[in-house]
Amino acid sequence: MLSYRHMYHAGNFADVFKHGLLTRLLIGLSAKDKPYFYLDTHAGIALYDLMHDWAQKAREYENGIARLWNATDLPPELAPYMEAVRSVNPYPTLRYYPGSPLIARRVMRADDRMVLVELNKVDCSELASVMSAERHVSVHCVDAYQALKATVPPTERRGLVLIDSSFDRAREFDRIVKALKEAHARWSTGVYALWYPIMEAAPMRDFALDIQRSGIRKVLRLELTVRERDESGIIPGCGMIVVNPPWHFEEEAKRIVDWLAKKLVVNGKGSGRVDWLVKE
Ligand SMILES: C[S@@+](CC[C@H](N)C(=O)[O-])C[C@H]1O[C@@H](n2cnc3c(N)ncnc32)[C@H](O)[C@@H]1O
């Protein structure tokens, strides 16, 4: 039984970071006419009611999407993301937050194919009720890493895999690096985006070293820190590893991360970084 429920965290700073970057990756893939493939290995429920008791518990969205909702200085790179958030909010006030499946659907084209995977049975049936009627979308209630093995390489030969684990099991950093290596060995030209929470320095160094020693090239690292580590248990920041980023993504990501580091800081100093873990 999985205990993690994304409803508690929906719309927080990590979602804003992840989803803002996700839109740029998918828009980058749309630069070519041919349809592409998108796999979301940990899809969640697709739509979150921020007034739900669970979302209200820590109100994490207040230090996330709520800070962007009325912002007048939004960088143009985040416009498609905000448009996706507004599309699920019929009134001028912020109430709902779209998860990665709905964010992706908003920027993908009619012929691009989306595969959504969610292991929690309750969440998966909710996900299916929101997304299944969509053309070229399939929902699978199975394990992320099995789904990755089964779907990659895709027939389209172009596309993106988002690995957005809930990190609620030990050794998850090892698991995602292993999954990345295996998938990359079968499909080296795919774009891969791996989200991760920022932990203490030692595991972060090991994670970076594992990726650098994997033999995979063109690996961009993006990180956003919004608070100092404290007793609350709330993660101070998060990151994303992107393999084979599309053209222009690096510059777009830098503008997004720099702006979010100022906008979403909670205590201490907000900071962002975008650097190459492995170059071409
Ligand atoms: C961080 S949440 C996903 C959020 C979603 N990607 C979004 O951005 O809106 C992680 C999800 O992964 C699911 N999950 C955890 N372990 C999994 C596994 N082994 N395979 C598939 N899904 C898993 C959890 O139930 C949870 O819904």
PDB file of C-alpha atoms and ligand atoms in Angstrom:
ATOM      1  CA  MET A   1       0.000   0.000   0.000  1.00  0.00           C
ATOM      2  CA  LEU A   2       1.435   3.343  -0.970  1.00  0.00           C
ATOM      3  CA  SER A   3       1.164   6.017   1.697  1.00  0.00           C
ATOM      4  CA  TYR A   4       2.216   9.041  -0.368  1.00  0.00           C
ATOM      5  CA  ARG A   5      -0.667  11.197  -1.640  1.00  0.00           C
ATOM      6  CA  HIS A   6       0.240  14.141  -3.813  1.00  0.00           C
ATOM      7  CA  MET A   7      -2.887  16.059  -2.731  1.00  0.00           C
ATOM      8  CA  TYR A   8      -0.995  17.161   0.411  1.00  0.00           C
ATOM      9  CA  HIS A   9       1.629  18.896  -1.714  1.00  0.00           C
ATOM     10  CA  ALA A  10      -0.279  19.943  -4.843  1.00  0.00           C
ATOM     11  CA  GLY A  11       0.763  23.299  -6.266  1.00  0.00           C
ATOM     12  CA  ASN A  12       3.765  23.700  -3.947  1.00  0.00           C
ATOM     13  CA  PHE A  13       7.077  25.240  -5.051  1.00  0.00           C
ATOM     14  CA  ALA A  14       8.276  21.847  -6.333  1.00  0.00           C
ATOM     15  CA  ASP A  15       5.219  21.449  -8.573  1.00  0.00           C
ATOM     16  CA  VAL A  16       5.672  24.961  -9.954  1.00  0.00           C
ATOM     17  CA  PHE A  17       9.334  24.247 -10.748  1.00  0.00           C
ATOM     18  CA  LYS A  18       8.637  20.805 -12.250  1.00  0.00           C
ATOM     19  CA  HIS A  19       5.593  21.797 -14.278  1.00  0.00           C
ATOM     20  CA  GLY A  20       7.055  25.065 -15.552  1.00  0.00           C
ATOM     21  CA  LEU A  21      10.045  23.104 -16.895  1.00  0.00           C
ATOM     22  CA  LEU A  22       7.828  20.298 -18.199  1.00  0.00           C
ATOM     23  CA  THR A  23       5.944  22.719 -20.466  1.00  0.00           C
ATOM     24  CA  ARG A  24       9.239  23.957 -21.959  1.00  0.00           C
ATOM     25  CA  LEU A  25      10.443  20.399 -22.635  1.00  0.00           C
ATOM     26  CA  LEU A  26       7.206  19.470 -24.421  1.00  0.00           C
ATOM     27  CA  ILE A  27       7.083  22.733 -26.367  1.00  0.00           C
ATOM     28  CA  GLY A  28      10.694  22.047 -27.400  1.00  0.00           C
ATOM     29  CA  LEU A  29       9.652  18.642 -28.752  1.00  0.00           C
ATOM     30  CA  SER A  30       6.859  20.293 -30.744  1.00  0.00           C
ATOM     31  CA  ALA A  31       9.418  22.176 -32.845  1.00  0.00           C
ATOM     32  CA  LYS A  32       9.362  19.230 -35.282  1.00  0.00           C
ATOM     33  CA  ASP A  33       6.109  18.306 -37.064  1.00  0.00           C
ATOM     34  CA  LYS A  34       6.248  14.565 -36.377  1.00  0.00           C
ATOM     35  CA  PRO A  35       4.219  13.352 -33.387  1.00  0.00           C
ATOM     36  CA  TYR A  36       6.153  12.481 -30.252  1.00  0.00           C
ATOM     37  CA  PHE A  37       5.685  10.155 -27.276  1.00  0.00           C
ATOM     38  CA  TYR A  38       5.338  11.236 -23.637  1.00  0.00           C
ATOM     39  CA  LEU A  39       5.560   8.831 -20.697  1.00  0.00           C
ATOM     40  CA  ASP A  40       4.692  10.037 -17.173  1.00  0.00           C
ATOM     41  CA  THR A  41       5.819   7.182 -14.900  1.00  0.00           C
ATOM     42  CA  HIS A  42       4.343   8.612 -11.664  1.00  0.00           C
ATOM     43  CA  ALA A  43       1.296  10.497 -12.883  1.00  0.00           C
ATOM     44  CA  GLY A  44      -0.762  11.162  -9.731  1.00  0.00           C
ATOM     45  CA  ILE A  45      -4.457  12.039 -10.078  1.00  0.00           C
ATOM     46  CA  ALA A  46      -4.218  14.854 -12.672  1.00  0.00           C
ATOM     47  CA  LEU A  47      -6.467  17.368 -10.912  1.00  0.00           C
ATOM     48  CA  TYR A  48      -6.207  18.622  -7.324  1.00  0.00           C
ATOM     49  CA  ASP A  49      -8.778  20.600  -5.348  1.00  0.00           C
ATOM     50  CA  LEU A  50      -6.758  22.981  -3.190  1.00  0.00           C
ATOM     51  CA  MET A  51      -9.715  23.292  -0.803  1.00  0.00           C
ATOM     52  CA  HIS A  52      -9.574  19.541  -0.050  1.00  0.00           C
ATOM     53  CA  ASP A  53      -8.732  18.799   3.622  1.00  0.00           C
ATOM     54  CA  TRP A  54      -5.424  17.204   2.650  1.00  0.00           C
ATOM     55  CA  ALA A  55      -4.287  20.204   0.594  1.00  0.00           C
ATOM     56  CA  GLN A  56      -5.465  22.503   3.382  1.00  0.00           C
ATOM     57  CA  LYS A  57      -3.403  20.683   6.015  1.00  0.00           C
ATOM     58  CA  ALA A  58      -0.103  22.435   5.270  1.00  0.00           C
ATOM     59  CA  ARG A  59      -1.398  24.735   2.487  1.00  0.00           C
ATOM     60  CA  GLU A  60       1.858  24.197   0.625  1.00  0.00           C
ATOM     61  CA  TYR A  61       0.363  25.810  -2.494  1.00  0.00           C
ATOM     62  CA  GLU A  62       0.471  29.178  -0.695  1.00  0.00           C
ATOM     63  CA  ASN A  63       4.256  29.191  -1.126  1.00  0.00           C
ATOM     64  CA  GLY A  64       3.897  27.847  -4.643  1.00  0.00           C
ATOM     65  CA  ILE A  65       1.282  28.504  -7.290  1.00  0.00           C
ATOM     66  CA  ALA A  66      -0.542  31.123  -5.161  1.00  0.00           C
ATOM     67  CA  ARG A  67       2.517  33.381  -5.442  1.00  0.00           C
ATOM     68  CA  LEU A  68       2.311  33.258  -9.234  1.00  0.00           C
ATOM     69  CA  TRP A  69      -1.453  33.550  -9.549  1.00  0.00           C
ATOM     70  CA  ASN A  70      -1.587  37.369  -9.568  1.00  0.00           C
ATOM     71  CA  ALA A  71       2.041  38.018 -10.493  1.00  0.00           C
ATOM     72  CA  THR A  72       2.468  40.802 -13.028  1.00  0.00           C
ATOM     73  CA  ASP A  73       6.158  40.100 -13.691  1.00  0.00           C
ATOM     74  CA  LEU A  74       5.828  36.509 -14.918  1.00  0.00           C
ATOM     75  CA  PRO A  75       8.612  35.615 -17.395  1.00  0.00           C
ATOM     76  CA  PRO A  76       7.236  34.735 -20.858  1.00  0.00           C
ATOM     77  CA  GLU A  77       8.734  31.230 -20.533  1.00  0.00           C
ATOM     78  CA  LEU A  78       6.151  30.472 -17.821  1.00  0.00           C
ATOM     79  CA  ALA A  79       3.125  31.736 -19.789  1.00  0.00           C
ATOM     80  CA  PRO A  80       2.103  28.283 -21.170  1.00  0.00           C
ATOM     81  CA  TYR A  81       2.332  26.818 -17.664  1.00  0.00           C
ATOM     82  CA  MET A  82       0.139  29.551 -16.169  1.00  0.00           C
ATOM     83  CA  GLU A  83      -2.283  29.163 -19.041  1.00  0.00           C
ATOM     84  CA  ALA A  84      -2.585  25.451 -18.166  1.00  0.00           C
ATOM     85  CA  VAL A  85      -3.266  26.316 -14.510  1.00  0.00           C
ATOM     86  CA  ARG A  86      -5.857  28.928 -15.477  1.00  0.00           C
ATOM     87  CA  SER A  87      -7.577  26.464 -17.809  1.00  0.00           C
ATOM     88  CA  VAL A  88      -8.781  24.383 -14.824  1.00  0.00           C
ATOM     89  CA  ASN A  89      -9.880  27.431 -12.819  1.00  0.00           C
ATOM     90  CA  PRO A  90     -13.130  28.828 -14.207  1.00  0.00           C
ATOM     91  CA  TYR A  91     -13.288  31.722 -11.702  1.00  0.00           C
ATOM     92  CA  PRO A  92     -10.769  34.509 -10.995  1.00  0.00           C
ATOM     93  CA  THR A  93      -9.739  32.869  -7.709  1.00  0.00           C
ATOM     94  CA  LEU A  94      -7.301  29.963  -7.531  1.00  0.00           C
ATOM     95  CA  ARG A  95      -9.070  26.726  -6.529  1.00  0.00           C
ATOM     96  CA  TYR A  96      -7.771  23.808  -8.616  1.00  0.00           C
ATOM     97  CA  TYR A  97      -4.293  22.724  -9.542  1.00  0.00           C
ATOM     98  CA  PRO A  98      -3.564  20.575 -12.608  1.00  0.00           C
ATOM     99  CA  GLY A  99      -1.098  17.724 -12.199  1.00  0.00           C
ATOM    100  CA  SER A 100       1.489  16.780 -14.787  1.00  0.00           C
ATOM    101  CA  PRO A 101      -1.013  14.874 -17.039  1.00  0.00           C
ATOM    102  CA  LEU A 102      -3.282  17.903 -17.519  1.00  0.00           C
ATOM    103  CA  ILE A 103      -0.354  20.320 -17.796  1.00  0.00           C
ATOM    104  CA  ALA A 104       1.161  18.120 -20.506  1.00  0.00           C
ATOM    105  CA  ARG A 105      -2.171  17.663 -22.296  1.00  0.00           C
ATOM    106  CA  ARG A 106      -2.529  21.443 -22.545  1.00  0.00           C
ATOM    107  CA  VAL A 107       0.731  21.908 -24.466  1.00  0.00           C
ATOM    108  CA  MET A 108       0.803  18.636 -26.435  1.00  0.00           C
ATOM    109  CA  ARG A 109      -0.659  18.426 -29.939  1.00  0.00           C
ATOM    110  CA  ALA A 110      -3.597  16.250 -30.998  1.00  0.00           C
ATOM    111  CA  ASP A 111      -1.427  13.504 -32.538  1.00  0.00           C
ATOM    112  CA  ASP A 112       1.224  13.280 -29.840  1.00  0.00           C
ATOM    113  CA  ARG A 113       0.839  10.186 -27.653  1.00  0.00           C
ATOM    114  CA  MET A 114       0.680  10.182 -23.862  1.00  0.00           C
ATOM    115  CA  VAL A 115       1.130   7.175 -21.569  1.00  0.00           C
ATOM    116  CA  LEU A 116       0.263   7.726 -17.899  1.00  0.00           C
ATOM    117  CA  VAL A 117       1.314   5.351 -15.132  1.00  0.00           C
ATOM    118  CA  GLU A 118       0.208   5.355 -11.493  1.00  0.00           C
ATOM    119  CA  LEU A 119       0.623   2.504  -9.005  1.00  0.00           C
ATOM    120  CA  ASN A 120      -1.817   3.623  -6.296  1.00  0.00           C
ATOM    121  CA  LYS A 121      -5.108   1.959  -7.306  1.00  0.00           C
ATOM    122  CA  VAL A 122      -7.368   4.695  -5.906  1.00  0.00           C
ATOM    123  CA  ASP A 123      -5.336   7.478  -7.495  1.00  0.00           C
ATOM    124  CA  CYS A 124      -5.079   5.546 -10.736  1.00  0.00           C
ATOM    125  CA  SER A 125      -8.836   5.183 -11.101  1.00  0.00           C
ATOM    126  CA  GLU A 126      -9.227   8.903 -10.427  1.00  0.00           C
ATOM    127  CA  LEU A 127      -6.536   9.593 -13.022  1.00  0.00           C
ATOM    128  CA  ALA A 128      -8.341   7.386 -15.528  1.00  0.00           C
ATOM    129  CA  SER A 129     -11.636   9.184 -14.915  1.00  0.00           C
ATOM    130  CA  VAL A 130     -10.011  12.543 -15.739  1.00  0.00           C
ATOM    131  CA  MET A 131      -7.781  11.461 -18.648  1.00  0.00           C
ATOM    132  CA  SER A 132      -8.992   8.262 -20.330  1.00  0.00           C
ATOM    133  CA  ALA A 133     -11.473   9.886 -22.677  1.00  0.00           C
ATOM    134  CA  GLU A 134      -8.683  11.927 -24.258  1.00  0.00           C
ATOM    135  CA  ARG A 135      -7.504  10.870 -27.689  1.00  0.00           C
ATOM    136  CA  HIS A 136      -4.012   9.278 -27.772  1.00  0.00           C
ATOM    137  CA  VAL A 137      -3.905   8.975 -23.984  1.00  0.00           C
ATOM    138  CA  SER A 138      -3.634   5.648 -22.140  1.00  0.00           C
ATOM    139  CA  VAL A 139      -3.627   5.081 -18.385  1.00  0.00           C
ATOM    140  CA  HIS A 140      -1.899   2.089 -16.717  1.00  0.00           C
ATOM    141  CA  CYS A 141      -2.205   1.153 -13.046  1.00  0.00           C
ATOM    142  CA  VAL A 142       1.200  -0.547 -12.818  1.00  0.00           C
ATOM    143  CA  ASP A 143       4.684   0.014 -11.438  1.00  0.00           C
ATOM    144  CA  ALA A 144       6.608   2.918 -12.992  1.00  0.00           C
ATOM    145  CA  TYR A 145       9.765   0.967 -13.681  1.00  0.00           C
ATOM    146  CA  GLN A 146       7.951  -1.967 -15.286  1.00  0.00           C
ATOM    147  CA  ALA A 147       6.065   0.486 -17.499  1.00  0.00           C
ATOM    148  CA  LEU A 148       9.333   2.133 -18.504  1.00  0.00           C
ATOM    149  CA  LYS A 149      10.715  -1.243 -19.595  1.00  0.00           C
ATOM    150  CA  ALA A 150       7.556  -2.033 -21.544  1.00  0.00           C
ATOM    151  CA  THR A 151       7.183   1.254 -23.430  1.00  0.00           C
ATOM    152  CA  VAL A 152      10.715   2.378 -24.276  1.00  0.00           C
ATOM    153  CA  PRO A 153      11.812   2.696 -27.044  1.00  0.00           C
ATOM    154  CA  PRO A 154       8.528   4.052 -28.408  1.00  0.00           C
ATOM    155  CA  THR A 155       7.504   3.618 -32.036  1.00  0.00           C
ATOM    156  CA  GLU A 156       7.655   7.401 -32.537  1.00  0.00           C
ATOM    157  CA  ARG A 157      11.424   7.372 -31.719  1.00  0.00           C
ATOM    158  CA  ARG A 158      11.104  10.932 -30.321  1.00  0.00           C
ATOM    159  CA  GLY A 159       9.736  11.932 -26.976  1.00  0.00           C
ATOM    160  CA  LEU A 160      10.041  12.537 -23.257  1.00  0.00           C
ATOM    161  CA  VAL A 161       9.982  10.364 -20.154  1.00  0.00           C
ATOM    162  CA  LEU A 162       9.116  12.144 -16.899  1.00  0.00           C
ATOM    163  CA  ILE A 163      10.158  10.221 -13.777  1.00  0.00           C
ATOM    164  CA  ASP A 164       8.546  12.018 -10.853  1.00  0.00           C
ATOM    165  CA  SER A 165       8.881   9.583  -7.974  1.00  0.00           C
ATOM    166  CA  SER A 166       7.349  10.237  -4.565  1.00  0.00           C
ATOM    167  CA  PHE A 167      10.639   9.131  -2.912  1.00  0.00           C
ATOM    168  CA  ASP A 168       8.757   7.265  -0.185  1.00  0.00           C
ATOM    169  CA  ARG A 169      10.950   4.143  -0.354  1.00  0.00           C
ATOM    170  CA  ALA A 170      14.573   3.732   0.650  1.00  0.00           C
ATOM    171  CA  ARG A 171      17.172   3.735  -2.140  1.00  0.00           C
ATOM    172  CA  GLU A 172      14.962   5.599  -4.602  1.00  0.00           C
ATOM    173  CA  PHE A 173      17.910   7.611  -5.972  1.00  0.00           C
ATOM    174  CA  ASP A 174      19.614   4.296  -6.862  1.00  0.00           C
ATOM    175  CA  ARG A 175      16.392   3.011  -8.412  1.00  0.00           C
ATOM    176  CA  ILE A 176      15.900   6.016 -10.683  1.00  0.00           C
ATOM    177  CA  VAL A 177      19.523   6.025 -11.836  1.00  0.00           C
ATOM    178  CA  LYS A 178      19.279   2.304 -12.660  1.00  0.00           C
ATOM    179  CA  ALA A 179      15.984   2.856 -14.519  1.00  0.00           C
ATOM    180  CA  LEU A 180      17.518   5.762 -16.435  1.00  0.00           C
ATOM    181  CA  LYS A 181      20.588   3.741 -17.433  1.00  0.00           C
ATOM    182  CA  GLU A 182      18.495   0.803 -18.647  1.00  0.00           C
ATOM    183  CA  ALA A 183      16.049   2.982 -20.581  1.00  0.00           C
ATOM    184  CA  HIS A 184      18.872   5.048 -22.087  1.00  0.00           C
ATOM    185  CA  ALA A 185      20.621   1.855 -23.258  1.00  0.00           C
ATOM    186  CA  ARG A 186      17.488   0.986 -25.245  1.00  0.00           C
ATOM    187  CA  TRP A 187      16.616   4.541 -26.346  1.00  0.00           C
ATOM    188  CA  SER A 188      19.585   6.869 -26.215  1.00  0.00           C
ATOM    189  CA  THR A 189      17.963   9.746 -28.128  1.00  0.00           C
ATOM    190  CA  GLY A 190      14.950  10.119 -25.828  1.00  0.00           C
ATOM    191  CA  VAL A 191      14.595  13.105 -23.532  1.00  0.00           C
ATOM    192  CA  TYR A 192      14.484  12.109 -19.848  1.00  0.00           C
ATOM    193  CA  ALA A 193      13.449  14.364 -16.961  1.00  0.00           C
ATOM    194  CA  LEU A 194      14.018  13.076 -13.408  1.00  0.00           C
ATOM    195  CA  TRP A 195      12.624  15.114 -10.523  1.00  0.00           C
ATOM    196  CA  TYR A 196      14.262  14.769  -7.087  1.00  0.00           C
ATOM    197  CA  PRO A 197      14.108  16.365  -3.624  1.00  0.00           C
ATOM    198  CA  ILE A 198      17.272  18.057  -2.361  1.00  0.00           C
ATOM    199  CA  MET A 199      18.614  16.023   0.573  1.00  0.00           C
ATOM    200  CA  GLU A 200      21.808  16.346   2.617  1.00  0.00           C
ATOM    201  CA  ALA A 201      25.072  17.016   0.771  1.00  0.00           C
ATOM    202  CA  ALA A 202      26.392  13.411   0.798  1.00  0.00           C
ATOM    203  CA  PRO A 203      23.481  11.659  -0.974  1.00  0.00           C
ATOM    204  CA  MET A 204      23.273  14.546  -3.436  1.00  0.00           C
ATOM    205  CA  ARG A 205      26.972  14.160  -4.267  1.00  0.00           C
ATOM    206  CA  ASP A 206      26.552  10.384  -4.717  1.00  0.00           C
ATOM    207  CA  PHE A 207      23.555  10.886  -6.998  1.00  0.00           C
ATOM    208  CA  ALA A 208      25.462  13.347  -9.192  1.00  0.00           C
ATOM    209  CA  LEU A 209      28.503  11.031  -9.292  1.00  0.00           C
ATOM    210  CA  ASP A 210      26.360   8.011 -10.241  1.00  0.00           C
ATOM    211  CA  ILE A 211      24.959   9.935 -13.176  1.00  0.00           C
ATOM    212  CA  GLN A 212      28.370  11.216 -14.216  1.00  0.00           C
ATOM    213  CA  ARG A 213      29.736   7.647 -14.151  1.00  0.00           C
ATOM    214  CA  SER A 214      26.759   6.198 -16.045  1.00  0.00           C
ATOM    215  CA  GLY A 215      28.208   6.906 -19.472  1.00  0.00           C
ATOM    216  CA  ILE A 216      25.166   9.001 -20.414  1.00  0.00           C
ATOM    217  CA  ARG A 217      26.037  12.290 -22.166  1.00  0.00           C
ATOM    218  CA  LYS A 218      24.184  15.631 -22.407  1.00  0.00           C
ATOM    219  CA  VAL A 219      22.901  15.777 -18.854  1.00  0.00           C
ATOM    220  CA  LEU A 220      21.636  19.114 -17.553  1.00  0.00           C
ATOM    221  CA  ARG A 221      21.021  19.638 -13.825  1.00  0.00           C
ATOM    222  CA  LEU A 222      18.491  22.192 -12.593  1.00  0.00           C
ATOM    223  CA  GLU A 223      17.969  23.022  -8.933  1.00  0.00           C
ATOM    224  CA  LEU A 224      15.821  25.398  -6.918  1.00  0.00           C
ATOM    225  CA  THR A 225      16.217  26.006  -3.176  1.00  0.00           C
ATOM    226  CA  VAL A 226      13.598  28.112  -1.416  1.00  0.00           C
ATOM    227  CA  ARG A 227      14.266  27.657   2.299  1.00  0.00           C
ATOM    228  CA  GLU A 228      16.873  26.635   4.811  1.00  0.00           C
ATOM    229  CA  ARG A 229      16.680  23.079   6.107  1.00  0.00           C
ATOM    230  CA  ASP A 230      14.702  23.090   9.382  1.00  0.00           C
ATOM    231  CA  GLU A 231      12.749  20.791  11.708  1.00  0.00           C
ATOM    232  CA  SER A 232       9.512  21.030   9.690  1.00  0.00           C
ATOM    233  CA  GLY A 233      10.498  18.124   7.466  1.00  0.00           C
ATOM    234  CA  ILE A 234       9.608  20.201   4.391  1.00  0.00           C
ATOM    235  CA  ILE A 235      12.233  19.764   1.706  1.00  0.00           C
ATOM    236  CA  PRO A 236      14.366  22.908   1.244  1.00  0.00           C
ATOM    237  CA  GLY A 237      14.544  22.519  -2.501  1.00  0.00           C
ATOM    238  CA  CYS A 238      14.282  20.221  -5.452  1.00  0.00           C
ATOM    239  CA  GLY A 239      15.939  19.474  -8.715  1.00  0.00           C
ATOM    240  CA  MET A 240      15.544  17.965 -12.123  1.00  0.00           C
ATOM    241  CA  ILE A 241      18.011  16.049 -14.247  1.00  0.00           C
ATOM    242  CA  VAL A 242      17.338  16.438 -17.957  1.00  0.00           C
ATOM    243  CA  VAL A 243      19.026  14.154 -20.470  1.00  0.00           C
ATOM    244  CA  ASN A 244      19.087  15.333 -24.100  1.00  0.00           C
ATOM    245  CA  PRO A 245      17.328  18.667 -23.450  1.00  0.00           C
ATOM    246  CA  PRO A 246      15.721  20.202 -26.534  1.00  0.00           C
ATOM    247  CA  TRP A 247      17.239  23.189 -28.316  1.00  0.00           C
ATOM    248  CA  HIS A 248      16.908  26.436 -26.279  1.00  0.00           C
ATOM    249  CA  PHE A 249      15.781  24.587 -23.137  1.00  0.00           C
ATOM    250  CA  GLU A 250      18.890  25.528 -21.161  1.00  0.00           C
ATOM    251  CA  GLU A 251      18.362  29.283 -21.622  1.00  0.00           C
ATOM    252  CA  GLU A 252      14.617  29.019 -20.945  1.00  0.00           C
ATOM    253  CA  ALA A 253      15.244  26.960 -17.828  1.00  0.00           C
ATOM    254  CA  LYS A 254      17.793  29.474 -16.512  1.00  0.00           C
ATOM    255  CA  ARG A 255      15.272  32.308 -16.773  1.00  0.00           C
ATOM    256  CA  ILE A 256      12.580  30.221 -15.060  1.00  0.00           C
ATOM    257  CA  VAL A 257      14.813  28.983 -12.241  1.00  0.00           C
ATOM    258  CA  ASP A 258      16.294  32.455 -11.546  1.00  0.00           C
ATOM    259  CA  TRP A 259      12.854  34.018 -11.374  1.00  0.00           C
ATOM    260  CA  LEU A 260      11.397  31.268  -9.179  1.00  0.00           C
ATOM    261  CA  ALA A 261      14.349  31.517  -6.789  1.00  0.00           C
ATOM    262  CA  LYS A 262      13.319  35.142  -6.085  1.00  0.00           C
ATOM    263  CA  LYS A 263       9.572  34.593  -6.164  1.00  0.00           C
ATOM    264  CA  LEU A 264       9.264  31.445  -4.058  1.00  0.00           C
ATOM    265  CA  VAL A 265      11.832  32.017  -1.330  1.00  0.00           C
ATOM    266  CA  VAL A 266      10.407  31.251   2.153  1.00  0.00           C
ATOM    267  CA  ASN A 267      13.215  31.872   4.604  1.00  0.00           C
ATOM    268  CA  GLY A 268      16.904  32.418   4.131  1.00  0.00           C
ATOM    269  CA  LYS A 269      18.099  32.918   0.606  1.00  0.00           C
ATOM    270  CA  GLY A 270      16.463  31.409  -2.442  1.00  0.00           C
ATOM    271  CA  SER A 271      18.864  30.080  -5.009  1.00  0.00           C
ATOM    272  CA  GLY A 272      18.804  28.398  -8.353  1.00  0.00           C
ATOM    273  CA  ARG A 273      21.343  26.656 -10.487  1.00  0.00           C
ATOM    274  CA  VAL A 274      21.454  25.267 -13.980  1.00  0.00           C
ATOM    275  CA  ASP A 275      24.637  23.458 -14.978  1.00  0.00           C
ATOM    276  CA  TRP A 276      25.839  20.547 -17.069  1.00  0.00           C
ATOM    277  CA  LEU A 277      26.552  17.373 -15.091  1.00  0.00           C
ATOM    278  CA  VAL A 278      27.815  15.837 -18.314  1.00  0.00           C
ATOM    279  CA  LYS A 279      28.330  17.758 -21.545  1.00  0.00           C
ATOM    280  CA  GLU A 280      27.995  16.360 -25.061  1.00  0.00           C
TER     281      GLU A 280
HETATM  282  C1  LIG B   1       5.047  13.187  -6.870  1.00  0.00           C
HETATM  283  S1  LIG B   1       3.582  12.275  -7.175  1.00  0.00           S
HETATM  284  C2  LIG B   1       3.252  12.563  -8.853  1.00  0.00           C
HETATM  285  C3  LIG B   1       2.842  13.913  -9.229  1.00  0.00           C
HETATM  286  C4  LIG B   1       2.553  14.099 -10.687  1.00  0.00           C
HETATM  287  N1  LIG B   1       3.628  13.592 -11.531  1.00  0.00           N
HETATM  288  C5  LIG B   1       2.368  15.561 -10.972  1.00  0.00           C
HETATM  289  O1  LIG B   1       3.373  16.223 -11.253  1.00  0.00           O
HETATM  290  O2  LIG B   1       1.244  16.051 -10.932  1.00  0.00           O
HETATM  291  C6  LIG B   1       4.174  10.623  -7.244  1.00  0.00           C
HETATM  292  C7  LIG B   1       3.117   9.605  -7.595  1.00  0.00           C
HETATM  293  O3  LIG B   1       3.771   8.371  -7.853  1.00  0.00           O
HETATM  294  C8  LIG B   1       2.954   7.321  -7.366  1.00  0.00           C
HETATM  295  N2  LIG B   1       3.865   6.163  -7.206  1.00  0.00           N
HETATM  296  C9  LIG B   1       4.671   5.869  -6.159  1.00  0.00           C
HETATM  297  N3  LIG B   1       5.423   4.778  -6.434  1.00  0.00           N
HETATM  298  C10 LIG B   1       5.095   4.398  -7.694  1.00  0.00           C
HETATM  299  C11 LIG B   1       5.553   3.362  -8.547  1.00  0.00           C
HETATM  300  N4  LIG B   1       6.483   2.487  -8.158  1.00  0.00           N
HETATM  301  N5  LIG B   1       5.017   3.274  -9.772  1.00  0.00           N
HETATM  302  C12 LIG B   1       4.059   4.166 -10.193  1.00  0.00           C
HETATM  303  N6  LIG B   1       3.589   5.163  -9.420  1.00  0.00           N
HETATM  304  C13 LIG B   1       4.102   5.279  -8.182  1.00  0.00           C
HETATM  305  C14 LIG B   1       2.349   7.863  -6.113  1.00  0.00           C
HETATM  306  O4  LIG B   1       1.149   7.179  -5.796  1.00  0.00           O
HETATM  307  C15 LIG B   1       2.102   9.335  -6.506  1.00  0.00           C
HETATM  308  O5  LIG B   1       0.826   9.533  -7.022  1.00  0.00           O
END
